[in-house]
Amino acid sequence: MPVYGLCCNDCGHEFRSFVLTGTDLPKRWACASCGGTNAERKADSPVVPHPWDGAPSKSQHVYGCLCCF
């Protein structure tokens, strides 16, 4: 699951979101702060794999998702 860095053009909030592998990218990203739909991928933010990808056990990922806060 790739994790994308995003920035809201309405309020300036920067956040991250993941997209399930094998699915299409959203046509519009919703801001996690203001709820606006004017968020875009940050050009300078690399796409990184989700922590569950490559983890020996998903049960080790028990304290919440660091990429989705």
Short mmCIF file of C-alpha atoms in Angstrom, two decimals:
data_model
loop_
_atom_site.label_atom_id
_atom_site.label_comp_id
_atom_site.label_asym_id
_atom_site.label_seq_id
_atom_site.Cartn_x
_atom_site.Cartn_y
_atom_site.Cartn_z
CA MET A 1 0.00 0.00 0.00
CA PRO A 2 1.74 3.18 -1.08
CA VAL A 3 1.57 6.16 1.28
CA TYR A 4 1.28 9.61 -0.33
CA GLY A 5 2.14 13.01 1.13
CA LEU A 6 -0.68 15.50 0.57
CA CYS A 7 -1.30 19.20 1.10
CA CYS A 8 -4.65 20.99 1.23
CA ASN A 9 -4.82 24.03 -1.04
CA ASP A 10 -7.65 25.46 1.10
CA CYS A 11 -6.12 25.44 4.59
CA GLY A 12 -2.47 24.41 4.04
CA HIS A 13 -2.74 21.26 6.19
CA GLU A 14 -0.15 18.61 5.29
CA PHE A 15 -1.09 14.97 5.84
CA ARG A 16 -0.52 11.46 4.55
CA SER A 17 -2.86 8.88 3.11
CA PHE A 18 -2.50 5.38 1.74
CA VAL A 19 -4.16 3.74 -1.25
CA LEU A 20 -4.77 0.01 -1.31
CA THR A 21 -2.56 -1.79 -3.79
CA GLY A 22 -4.40 -2.61 -6.99
CA THR A 23 -6.93 0.24 -6.68
CA ASP A 24 -7.09 3.52 -8.58
CA LEU A 25 -5.89 6.77 -7.04
CA PRO A 26 -8.74 9.03 -5.94
CA LYS A 27 -9.80 11.70 -8.40
CA ARG A 28 -10.11 14.11 -5.43
CA TRP A 29 -8.34 13.92 -2.07
CA ALA A 30 -10.21 15.12 1.02
CA CYS A 31 -8.36 17.17 3.62
CA ALA A 32 -8.10 15.50 7.02
CA SER A 33 -8.35 18.89 8.75
CA CYS A 34 -10.91 21.10 7.02
CA GLY A 35 -12.76 18.43 4.99
CA GLY A 36 -12.23 20.33 1.75
CA THR A 37 -11.65 18.39 -1.46
CA ASN A 38 -8.89 20.59 -2.81
CA ALA A 39 -5.92 18.56 -1.49
CA GLU A 40 -3.14 17.50 -3.86
CA ARG A 41 -0.13 15.23 -3.73
CA LYS A 42 3.03 17.05 -2.67
CA ALA A 43 5.58 17.01 -5.46
CA ASP A 44 8.52 16.87 -3.01
CA SER A 45 7.07 14.04 -0.90
CA PRO A 46 8.24 10.56 -1.95
CA VAL A 47 5.75 7.73 -2.13
CA VAL A 48 6.69 5.23 0.58
CA PRO A 49 5.39 1.74 1.38
CA HIS A 50 2.93 1.31 4.24
CA PRO A 51 4.54 -0.09 7.42
CA TRP A 52 2.51 -3.30 7.02
CA ASP A 53 4.18 -3.98 3.68
CA GLY A 54 7.19 -6.11 4.45
CA ALA A 55 6.43 -6.42 8.17
CA PRO A 56 6.98 -9.97 9.42
CA SER A 57 3.62 -9.89 11.16
CA LYS A 58 0.74 -7.44 10.93
CA SER A 59 0.14 -8.08 14.62
CA GLN A 60 3.33 -6.09 15.31
CA HIS A 61 1.51 -3.00 14.02
CA VAL A 62 -0.64 -2.63 17.14
CA TYR A 63 -0.21 1.00 18.23
CA GLY A 64 -1.95 2.68 15.32
CA CYS A 65 -0.81 3.55 11.89
CA LEU A 66 2.07 6.04 11.88
CA CYS A 67 1.33 7.01 8.30
CA CYS A 68 -2.36 7.75 8.78
CA PHE A 69 -2.43 10.32 11.57
#
